[in-house]
């Protein structure tokens, strides 16, 4: 009878892992939201000074440009325009990265802001950058709300715990420096890896339920009989 507790304890342990992962994800989303919002505040201060005085505030500019690459990466697709037309430079481009291109242009056109066409261009870029930052903050808020709703869902926690266990060997390779963070992320986002994780989750959930209902000994006995018949 005591063996009946084995699948119960195992299931609860997996759920606990999933719950902890969910709480960690919420913490990360909140940190990213705060950093993005703080960056937006600095960017708006820089833009307001620029449009009012027609010159760059280099203290604010330094604060924005030093984190531009990191924030551009944070924005992801939200910070990229698929097709962009630049009438001032007379060029068209694809996958235009807003922040890393707009900030240097502020210095480039600093002494040309008496031109209406340049003023219009810069205002357009400022508006697009602000929209991207606001949009991304909204996405992060929705992710936080979604994760908070799911963190007490036992099925979600169980599936999340299973995914962590399945991905643990790859994570260990990353932690020991054998593979890069990029390769680690690529493995976790691979469709084959996700399919294996889903299959193991389903099998694990069924096994847990059967083990709890029948008892560990009876469940193992059934599995052995099924294997022998095949």
Coordinates of N, CA, C and O in Angstrom, one line a residue, residues 43-212:
X43 N 14.3 57.5 -23.5 CA 14.3 57.8 -25.0 C 13.3 59.0 -25.2 O 13.7 59.9 -26.0
X44 N 12.2 59.1 -24.5 CA 11.3 60.2 -24.7 C 11.9 61.5 -24.2 O 11.8 62.6 -24.9
X45 N 12.7 61.5 -23.1 CA 13.4 62.6 -22.6 C 14.4 63.1 -23.7 O 14.5 64.3 -23.9
X46 N 15.1 62.2 -24.3 CA 16.1 62.5 -25.3 C 15.4 63.2 -26.5 O 15.8 64.2 -27.0
X47 N 14.3 62.6 -26.9 CA 13.5 63.1 -28.1 C 12.9 64.5 -27.8 O 13.0 65.4 -28.7
X48 N 12.4 64.7 -26.6 CA 11.8 66.0 -26.3 C 12.8 67.1 -26.3 O 12.6 68.2 -26.8
X49 N 14.0 66.8 -25.8 CA 15.1 67.7 -25.8 C 15.5 68.0 -27.2 O 15.8 69.2 -27.6
X50 N 15.6 67.0 -28.0 CA 16.0 67.1 -29.4 C 15.1 68.0 -30.2 O 15.5 68.9 -31.0
X51 N 13.8 67.7 -30.1 CA 12.8 68.5 -30.9 C 12.6 69.9 -30.4 O 12.2 70.8 -31.1
X52 N 12.9 70.1 -29.1 CA 12.7 71.5 -28.5 C 14.0 72.4 -28.8 O 13.8 73.5 -29.1
X53 N 15.2 71.8 -28.7 CA 16.4 72.6 -28.8 C 17.1 72.4 -30.1 O 18.1 73.0 -30.4
X54 N 16.6 71.4 -30.9 CA 17.3 71.1 -32.2 C 18.7 70.7 -32.1 O 19.6 70.9 -33.0
X55 N 19.0 70.0 -31.0 CA 20.4 69.5 -30.8 C 20.3 68.3 -29.8 O 19.3 68.1 -29.1
X56 N 21.3 67.5 -29.8 CA 21.4 66.3 -29.0 C 21.8 66.6 -27.6 O 22.8 67.3 -27.4
X57 N 21.1 66.0 -26.6 CA 21.6 66.0 -25.2 C 22.5 64.8 -25.1 O 22.0 63.7 -25.0
X58 N 23.8 65.0 -25.1 CA 24.7 63.9 -25.2 C 24.8 63.0 -23.9 O 25.2 61.9 -24.0
X59 N 24.4 63.6 -22.8 CA 24.3 62.7 -21.6 C 23.2 61.7 -21.7 O 23.4 60.5 -21.5
X60 N 22.0 62.2 -22.2 CA 20.9 61.3 -22.4 C 21.1 60.3 -23.6 O 20.8 59.2 -23.5
X61 N 21.8 60.9 -24.6 CA 22.1 60.1 -25.8 C 23.1 58.9 -25.4 O 22.8 57.8 -25.8
X62 N 24.0 59.2 -24.5 CA 25.0 58.1 -24.1 C 24.2 57.0 -23.3 O 24.5 55.8 -23.5
X63 N 23.3 57.4 -22.5 CA 22.5 56.5 -21.7 C 21.6 55.6 -22.7 O 21.5 54.4 -22.4
X64 N 21.1 56.2 -23.7 CA 20.3 55.4 -24.6 C 21.1 54.6 -25.6 O 20.7 53.4 -25.9
X65 N 22.2 55.1 -26.1 CA 23.0 54.4 -27.1 C 23.7 53.2 -26.5 O 23.9 52.1 -27.2
X66 N 24.1 53.3 -25.3 CA 24.9 52.2 -24.7 C 24.0 50.9 -24.5 O 24.5 49.8 -24.4
X67 N 22.7 51.1 -24.4 CA 21.8 50.0 -24.3 C 21.0 49.7 -25.5 O 20.0 48.9 -25.5
X68 N 21.3 50.4 -26.6 CA 20.5 50.3 -27.8 C 20.5 48.9 -28.4 O 19.4 48.4 -28.8
X69 N 21.6 48.2 -28.5 CA 21.7 46.9 -29.0 C 20.9 45.9 -28.2 O 20.1 45.0 -28.7
X70 N 21.0 46.0 -26.8 CA 20.3 45.1 -25.9 C 18.8 45.3 -26.1 O 18.0 44.4 -26.1
X71 N 18.4 46.6 -26.1 CA 16.9 46.9 -26.2 C 16.4 46.5 -27.6 O 15.2 46.1 -27.7
X72 N 17.2 46.7 -28.6 CA 16.8 46.2 -30.0 C 16.5 44.7 -30.0 O 15.5 44.3 -30.6
X73 N 17.4 44.0 -29.3 CA 17.2 42.5 -29.2 C 16.0 42.2 -28.4 O 15.3 41.3 -28.7
X74 N 15.8 43.0 -27.3 CA 14.6 42.8 -26.5 C 13.3 43.0 -27.3 O 12.3 42.2 -27.2
X75 N 13.3 44.0 -28.1 CA 12.1 44.3 -28.9 C 11.8 43.2 -29.9 O 10.6 43.0 -30.2
X76 N 12.8 42.6 -30.5 CA 12.6 41.6 -31.5 C 11.9 42.1 -32.7 O 12.2 43.2 -33.2
X77 N 10.8 41.4 -33.1 CA 10.1 41.8 -34.3 C 9.3 43.1 -34.0 O 9.0 43.8 -35.0
X78 N 9.0 43.4 -32.8 CA 8.3 44.7 -32.5 C 9.2 45.9 -32.9 O 8.6 47.0 -33.2
X79 N 10.5 45.7 -32.9 CA 11.4 46.8 -33.2 C 11.9 46.8 -34.6 O 12.9 47.5 -34.9
X80 N 11.3 46.1 -35.5 CA 11.7 46.0 -36.9 C 10.6 46.3 -37.9 O 9.5 45.8 -37.7
X81 N 10.9 47.1 -38.9 CA 9.9 47.4 -39.9 C 10.3 46.6 -41.2 O 11.5 46.6 -41.6
X82 N 9.3 45.8 -41.7 CA 9.6 44.9 -42.8 C 10.1 45.6 -44.0 O 11.2 45.2 -44.6
X83 N 9.5 46.7 -44.4 CA 9.9 47.6 -45.5 C 9.9 49.0 -45.1 O 8.9 49.5 -44.6
X84 N 11.0 49.7 -45.3 CA 11.2 51.1 -44.9 C 11.7 51.9 -46.0 O 12.7 51.6 -46.7
X85 N 11.0 53.1 -46.3 CA 11.4 54.0 -47.3 C 12.0 55.2 -46.7 O 11.3 55.9 -45.9
X86 N 13.1 55.7 -47.1 CA 13.8 56.8 -46.6 C 13.9 57.9 -47.7 O 14.9 57.8 -48.5
X87 N 13.0 58.9 -47.8 CA 13.1 59.9 -48.8 C 14.3 60.8 -48.7 O 14.8 61.3 -49.7
X88 N 14.8 61.0 -47.5 CA 16.0 61.9 -47.2 C 17.3 61.2 -47.8 O 18.0 61.9 -48.5
X89 N 17.5 60.0 -47.4 CA 18.7 59.3 -47.9 C 18.4 58.6 -49.3 O 19.4 58.0 -49.8
X90 N 17.2 58.7 -49.7 CA 16.8 58.2 -51.1 C 17.2 56.7 -51.1 O 17.9 56.2 -52.0
X91 N 16.6 55.9 -50.2 CA 16.9 54.5 -50.2 C 15.7 53.8 -49.6 O 14.9 54.4 -48.9
X92 N 15.6 52.5 -49.9 CA 14.6 51.6 -49.4 C 15.3 50.4 -48.8 O 16.4 50.0 -49.3
X93 N 14.8 49.9 -47.7 CA 15.4 48.8 -47.1 C 14.4 47.8 -46.5 O 13.2 48.2 -46.3
X94 N 14.8 46.7 -46.1 CA 14.0 45.7 -45.5 C 14.5 45.3 -44.1 O 15.7 45.5 -43.8
X95 N 13.7 44.9 -43.2 CA 14.0 44.6 -41.8 C 14.8 45.7 -41.2 O 15.9 45.5 -40.7
X96 N 14.2 46.9 -41.2 CA 14.9 48.1 -40.7 C 14.7 48.1 -39.2 O 13.7 48.1 -38.6
X97 N 15.9 48.1 -38.5 CA 15.9 48.1 -37.0 C 15.8 49.5 -36.5 O 16.7 50.3 -36.8
X98 N 14.8 49.7 -35.8 CA 14.4 51.1 -35.4 C 15.4 51.8 -34.5 O 16.0 52.8 -34.9
X99 N 15.6 51.2 -33.4 CA 16.5 51.9 -32.4 C 17.9 52.1 -32.8 O 18.4 53.2 -32.7
X100 N 18.5 51.1 -33.3 CA 20.0 51.2 -33.7 C 20.2 52.0 -34.9 O 21.3 52.4 -35.2
X101 N 19.1 52.4 -35.6 CA 19.3 53.3 -36.8 C 18.8 54.7 -36.4 O 19.4 55.7 -36.9
X102 N 17.8 54.8 -35.6 CA 17.3 56.2 -35.3 C 18.2 57.0 -34.4 O 18.5 58.2 -34.7
X103 N 18.8 56.3 -33.4 CA 19.7 57.1 -32.5 C 20.9 57.7 -33.2 O 21.2 58.9 -33.1
X104 N 21.7 57.0 -34.1 CA 22.8 57.6 -34.8 C 22.3 58.7 -35.7 O 23.0 59.7 -35.9
X105 N 21.1 58.6 -36.3 CA 20.6 59.6 -37.2 C 20.3 60.9 -36.5 O 20.3 62.0 -37.1
X106 N 20.1 60.9 -35.2 CA 19.9 62.1 -34.4 C 21.1 62.9 -34.4 O 21.1 64.2 -34.6
X107 N 22.3 62.3 -34.3 CA 23.5 63.0 -34.4 C 23.8 63.5 -35.9 O 24.3 64.6 -36.1
X108 N 23.5 62.6 -36.8 CA 23.8 62.8 -38.2 C 23.0 64.1 -38.7 O 23.6 64.9 -39.4
X109 N 21.8 64.2 -38.3 CA 21.0 65.3 -38.8 C 20.8 66.5 -37.8 O 19.9 67.3 -37.9
X110 N 21.7 66.5 -36.8 CA 21.6 67.5 -35.7 C 21.6 68.9 -36.2 O 20.9 69.8 -35.8
X111 N 22.4 69.2 -37.2 CA 22.5 70.6 -37.7 C 21.7 70.8 -38.9 O 21.8 71.9 -39.6
X112 N 20.7 69.9 -39.3 CA 19.9 70.1 -40.5 C 18.4 70.1 -40.1 O 17.6 69.9 -41.0
X113 N 18.1 70.4 -38.9 CA 16.7 70.3 -38.5 C 15.8 71.5 -38.9 O 14.6 71.5 -38.6
X114 N 16.5 72.5 -39.6 CA 15.7 73.5 -40.2 C 15.0 73.1 -41.4 O 14.1 73.8 -42.0
X115 N 15.3 71.9 -41.9 CA 14.7 71.3 -43.1 C 13.4 70.6 -42.7 O 13.4 69.7 -41.9
X116 N 12.3 71.0 -43.3 CA 11.0 70.4 -43.0 C 11.0 68.9 -43.3 O 10.4 68.1 -42.6
X117 N 11.7 68.5 -44.4 CA 11.7 67.1 -44.8 C 12.4 66.2 -43.7 O 12.0 65.1 -43.4
X118 N 13.5 66.8 -43.2 CA 14.3 66.1 -42.2 C 13.5 66.0 -40.9 O 13.5 65.0 -40.1
X119 N 12.9 67.2 -40.5 CA 12.0 67.2 -39.3 C 10.9 66.1 -39.4 O 10.7 65.4 -38.4
X120 N 10.3 66.0 -40.5 CA 9.2 65.1 -40.7 C 9.8 63.6 -40.6 O 9.1 62.8 -40.0
X121 N 10.9 63.4 -41.2 CA 11.5 62.1 -41.1 C 11.8 61.7 -39.7 O 11.6 60.6 -39.3
X122 N 12.5 62.6 -39.0 CA 12.9 62.3 -37.6 C 11.7 62.1 -36.7 O 11.6 61.1 -35.9
X123 N 10.6 62.9 -36.9 CA 9.4 62.7 -36.1 C 8.8 61.3 -36.4 O 8.2 60.7 -35.5
X124 N 8.8 60.9 -37.7 CA 8.3 59.6 -38.0 C 9.0 58.5 -37.3 O 8.4 57.6 -36.8
X125 N 10.4 58.6 -37.3 CA 11.2 57.6 -36.7 C 11.0 57.6 -35.2 O 10.9 56.5 -34.6
X126 N 10.9 58.7 -34.6 CA 10.6 58.8 -33.1 C 9.3 58.2 -32.8 O 9.2 57.4 -31.8
X127 N 8.3 58.4 -33.6 CA 6.9 57.9 -33.3 C 7.0 56.3 -33.5 O 6.4 55.6 -32.7
X128 N 7.7 55.9 -34.5 CA 7.8 54.4 -34.7 C 8.5 53.7 -33.6 O 8.1 52.6 -33.1
X129 N 9.6 54.4 -33.1 CA 10.3 53.8 -31.9 C 9.5 53.7 -30.7 O 9.5 52.7 -30.0
X130 N 8.7 54.8 -30.4 CA 7.9 54.9 -29.3 C 6.8 53.8 -29.4 O 6.5 53.1 -28.4
X131 N 6.2 53.7 -30.5 CA 5.1 52.7 -30.7 C 5.7 51.3 -30.5 O 5.0 50.5 -29.9
X132 N 6.9 51.0 -31.0 CA 7.5 49.7 -30.8 C 7.7 49.4 -29.3 O 7.4 48.3 -28.8
X133 N 8.2 50.4 -28.5 CA 8.4 50.2 -27.1 C 7.1 50.0 -26.3 O 7.0 49.2 -25.5
X134 N 6.1 50.8 -26.7 CA 4.8 50.7 -26.0 C 4.2 49.3 -26.4 O 3.6 48.6 -25.5
X135 N 4.3 49.0 -27.6 CA 3.7 47.7 -28.0 C 4.4 46.5 -27.3 O 3.7 45.6 -26.9
X136 N 5.7 46.6 -27.2 CA 6.4 45.5 -26.5 C 6.1 45.4 -25.0 O 6.0 44.3 -24.5
X137 N 5.9 46.6 -24.4 CA 5.5 46.6 -23.0 C 4.1 45.9 -22.8 O 3.9 45.2 -21.9
X138 N 3.3 46.2 -23.8 CA 1.9 45.5 -23.8 C 2.0 44.0 -23.9 O 1.3 43.3 -23.2
X139 N 2.9 43.6 -24.8 CA 3.1 42.1 -24.9 C 3.7 41.5 -23.7 O 3.2 40.4 -23.3
X140 N 4.6 42.2 -23.0 CA 5.1 41.7 -21.8 C 4.1 41.6 -20.6 O 4.0 40.7 -19.9
X141 N 3.2 42.6 -20.6 CA 2.2 42.7 -19.6 C 1.2 41.5 -19.8 O 0.8 40.9 -18.8
X142 N 0.9 41.2 -21.1 CA 0.0 40.1 -21.3 C 0.6 38.8 -21.0 O 0.0 37.9 -20.5
X143 N 1.9 38.7 -21.2 CA 2.7 37.4 -20.8 C 2.6 37.2 -19.3 O 2.5 36.1 -18.8
X144 N 2.8 38.3 -18.6 CA 2.8 38.3 -17.1 C 1.4 37.8 -16.6 O 1.3 36.9 -15.8
X145 N 0.3 38.4 -17.2 CA -1.0 38.0 -16.8 C -1.3 36.6 -17.1 O -1.9 35.9 -16.3
X146 N -0.9 36.1 -18.3 CA -1.1 34.8 -18.7 C -0.4 33.8 -17.8 O -1.0 32.8 -17.4
X147 N 0.8 34.1 -17.5 CA 1.6 33.2 -16.7 C 1.1 33.2 -15.2 O 1.1 32.1 -14.6
X148 N 0.6 34.3 -14.7 CA 0.0 34.3 -13.4 C -1.3 33.5 -13.3 O -1.6 32.9 -12.3
X149 N -2.0 33.5 -14.4 CA -3.2 32.7 -14.4 C -2.9 31.2 -14.4 O -3.7 30.4 -13.9
X150 N -1.8 30.8 -15.1 CA -1.5 29.4 -15.3 C -0.6 28.8 -14.2 O -0.5 27.6 -14.1
X151 N 0.0 29.6 -13.3 CA 0.9 29.1 -12.4 C 0.3 28.2 -11.3 O 1.0 27.4 -10.7
X152 N -1.0 28.2 -11.1 CA -1.7 27.3 -10.2 C -2.5 26.3 -10.9 O -3.2 25.5 -10.3
X153 N -2.3 26.2 -12.2 CA -3.0 25.1 -13.0 C -2.2 23.9 -12.9 O -1.0 23.8 -13.4
X154 N -2.7 22.8 -12.3 CA -1.8 21.6 -12.1 C -1.4 20.9 -13.4 O -0.3 20.4 -13.5
X155 N -2.2 21.0 -14.4 CA -1.9 20.3 -15.7 C -0.8 21.1 -16.4 O 0.2 20.6 -17.0
X156 N -0.9 22.5 -16.3 CA 0.1 23.3 -16.9 C 1.5 23.1 -16.2 O 2.5 23.0 -16.8
X157 N 1.4 23.1 -14.8 CA 2.6 22.9 -14.1 C 3.3 21.6 -14.3 O 4.5 21.5 -14.4
X158 N 2.4 20.6 -14.5 CA 3.0 19.2 -14.8 C 3.7 19.2 -16.1 O 4.8 18.7 -16.2
X159 N 3.0 19.8 -17.1 CA 3.6 19.8 -18.5 C 4.9 20.7 -18.5 O 5.9 20.3 -19.1
X160 N 4.9 21.8 -17.7 CA 6.1 22.6 -17.6 C 7.2 21.9 -16.9 O 8.4 22.0 -17.4
X161 N 6.9 21.2 -15.9 CA 7.9 20.4 -15.2 C 8.5 19.3 -16.1 O 9.8 19.1 -16.0
X162 N 7.7 18.6 -16.8 CA 8.2 17.6 -17.8 C 9.1 18.2 -18.8 O 10.2 17.7 -19.1
X163 N 8.7 19.4 -19.3 CA 9.6 20.0 -20.4 C 11.0 20.4 -19.8 O 12.0 20.3 -20.4
X164 N 11.0 20.8 -18.5 CA 12.2 21.1 -17.9 C 13.1 19.9 -17.7 O 14.3 19.9 -18.0
X165 N 12.5 18.8 -17.3 CA 13.2 17.5 -17.1 C 13.8 17.0 -18.5 O 14.9 16.6 -18.6
X166 N 12.9 17.1 -19.5 CA 13.4 16.7 -20.8 C 14.5 17.5 -21.4 O 15.5 17.0 -22.0
X167 N 14.5 18.8 -21.1 CA 15.5 19.7 -21.6 C 16.7 19.8 -20.7 O 17.7 20.5 -21.1
X168 N 16.7 19.2 -19.5 CA 17.8 19.3 -18.6 C 19.1 18.8 -19.1 O 20.1 19.5 -18.9
X169 N 19.2 17.7 -19.9 CA 20.6 17.4 -20.4 C 21.2 18.4 -21.3 O 22.4 18.7 -21.3
X170 N 20.3 19.1 -22.1 CA 20.8 20.2 -23.0 C 21.2 21.4 -22.2 O 22.2 22.0 -22.4
X171 N 20.4 21.7 -21.1 CA 20.8 22.8 -20.3 C 22.1 22.6 -19.6 O 22.9 23.5 -19.4
X172 N 22.4 21.3 -19.1 CA 23.6 21.0 -18.5 C 24.8 21.2 -19.4 O 25.8 21.8 -19.0
X173 N 24.6 20.9 -20.7 CA 25.7 21.1 -21.7 C 25.9 22.6 -21.8 O 27.1 23.0 -22.0
X174 N 24.9 23.4 -21.7 CA 25.0 24.9 -21.8 C 25.7 25.4 -20.6 O 26.6 26.2 -20.7
X175 N 25.3 25.0 -19.4 CA 25.8 25.4 -18.1 C 27.3 25.1 -18.0 O 28.1 25.9 -17.4
X176 N 27.7 24.0 -18.6 CA 29.1 23.6 -18.5 C 30.0 24.2 -19.7 O 31.2 24.0 -19.8
X177 N 29.3 25.0 -20.5 CA 30.0 25.7 -21.6 C 30.3 24.9 -22.8 O 31.0 25.3 -23.8
X178 N 29.7 23.7 -22.9 CA 29.9 22.8 -24.1 C 29.2 23.4 -25.3 O 29.7 23.3 -26.4
X179 N 28.0 23.9 -25.1 CA 27.3 24.5 -26.2 C 26.9 25.9 -25.9 O 26.9 26.3 -24.7
X180 N 26.6 26.8 -26.9 CA 26.4 28.2 -26.6 C 24.9 28.4 -26.3 O 24.1 27.5 -26.4
X181 N 24.6 29.6 -25.8 CA 23.2 29.9 -25.4 C 22.3 29.9 -26.7 O 21.2 29.4 -26.6
X182 N 22.9 30.3 -27.8 CA 22.1 30.3 -29.0 C 21.7 28.8 -29.4 O 20.6 28.6 -29.8
X183 N 22.7 27.9 -29.3 CA 22.4 26.5 -29.6 C 21.4 25.9 -28.7 O 20.6 25.1 -29.0
X184 N 21.5 26.3 -27.4 CA 20.6 25.8 -26.4 C 19.2 26.2 -26.7 O 18.2 25.5 -26.6
X185 N 19.0 27.5 -27.0 CA 17.7 28.0 -27.4 C 17.2 27.4 -28.6 O 16.0 27.1 -28.7
X186 N 18.1 27.1 -29.6 CA 17.6 26.5 -30.8 C 17.1 25.1 -30.6 O 16.1 24.7 -31.2
X187 N 17.7 24.3 -29.7 CA 17.3 23.0 -29.4 C 15.9 23.0 -28.7 O 15.0 22.3 -29.1
X188 N 15.8 23.9 -27.7 CA 14.5 24.0 -27.0 C 13.3 24.5 -27.9 O 12.2 24.1 -27.7
X189 N 13.6 25.3 -28.9 CA 12.6 25.7 -29.8 C 12.4 24.8 -31.0 O 11.5 25.1 -31.9
X190 N 13.2 23.8 -31.1 CA 13.1 22.8 -32.3 C 11.8 22.1 -32.2 O 11.3 21.6 -31.1
X191 N 11.1 21.9 -33.3 CA 9.8 21.3 -33.4 C 9.9 19.8 -32.9 O 8.9 19.3 -32.3
X192 N 11.0 19.1 -33.2 CA 11.2 17.7 -32.8 C 11.2 17.6 -31.3 O 10.6 16.8 -30.6
X193 N 12.0 18.5 -30.7 CA 12.2 18.6 -29.2 C 10.8 18.8 -28.6 O 10.5 18.2 -27.6
X194 N 10.0 19.8 -29.1 CA 8.7 20.1 -28.6 C 7.8 18.9 -28.7 O 7.0 18.6 -27.8
X195 N 7.9 18.2 -29.8 CA 7.0 17.0 -30.0 C 7.3 15.9 -29.0 O 6.4 15.3 -28.4
X196 N 8.6 15.7 -28.8 CA 9.0 14.7 -27.8 C 8.6 15.1 -26.4 O 8.1 14.2 -25.7
X197 N 8.7 16.3 -26.1 CA 8.2 16.8 -24.8 C 6.7 16.6 -24.6 O 6.3 16.2 -23.5
X198 N 6.0 16.9 -25.7 CA 4.5 16.7 -25.6 C 4.2 15.3 -25.4 O 3.3 14.9 -24.6
X199 N 4.8 14.4 -26.1 CA 4.5 12.9 -26.0 C 4.9 12.4 -24.6 O 4.1 11.7 -24.0
X200 N 6.0 12.9 -24.1 CA 6.4 12.4 -22.7 C 5.5 13.0 -21.7 O 5.2 12.3 -20.7
X201 N 5.0 14.2 -21.9 CA 4.0 14.8 -21.0 C 2.8 14.0 -20.9 O 2.2 13.7 -19.8
X202 N 2.2 13.6 -22.1 CA 1.0 12.9 -22.1 C 1.2 11.5 -21.5 O 0.4 11.0 -20.7
X203 N 2.3 10.8 -21.9 CA 2.6 9.5 -21.3 C 2.8 9.6 -19.8 O 2.3 8.8 -19.0
X204 N 3.5 10.6 -19.4 CA 3.8 10.8 -18.0 C 2.5 11.1 -17.2 O 2.3 10.6 -16.0
X205 N 1.6 11.9 -17.7 CA 0.3 12.2 -17.0 C -0.5 11.0 -16.9 O -1.1 10.7 -15.8
X206 N -0.6 10.2 -18.0 CA -1.4 9.0 -17.9 C -0.8 8.0 -16.9 O -1.5 7.4 -16.1
X207 N 0.5 7.9 -17.0 CA 1.2 6.9 -16.0 C 1.0 7.4 -14.6 O 0.8 6.5 -13.7
X208 N 1.0 8.7 -14.3 CA 0.8 9.2 -13.0 C -0.6 8.8 -12.5 O -0.8 8.4 -11.3
X209 N -1.6 9.1 -13.3 CA -3.0 8.9 -12.9 C -3.2 7.4 -12.7 O -3.8 7.0 -11.7
X210 N -2.7 6.5 -13.6 CA -2.8 5.1 -13.5 C -2.1 4.6 -12.2 O -2.6 3.7 -11.5
X211 N -0.9 5.1 -12.0 CA -0.2 4.7 -10.8 C -0.8 5.1 -9.5 O -0.8 4.3 -8.5
X212 N -1.5 6.3 -9.5 CA -2.2 6.7 -8.3 C -3.4 5.9 -8.0 O -3.7 5.5 -6.9

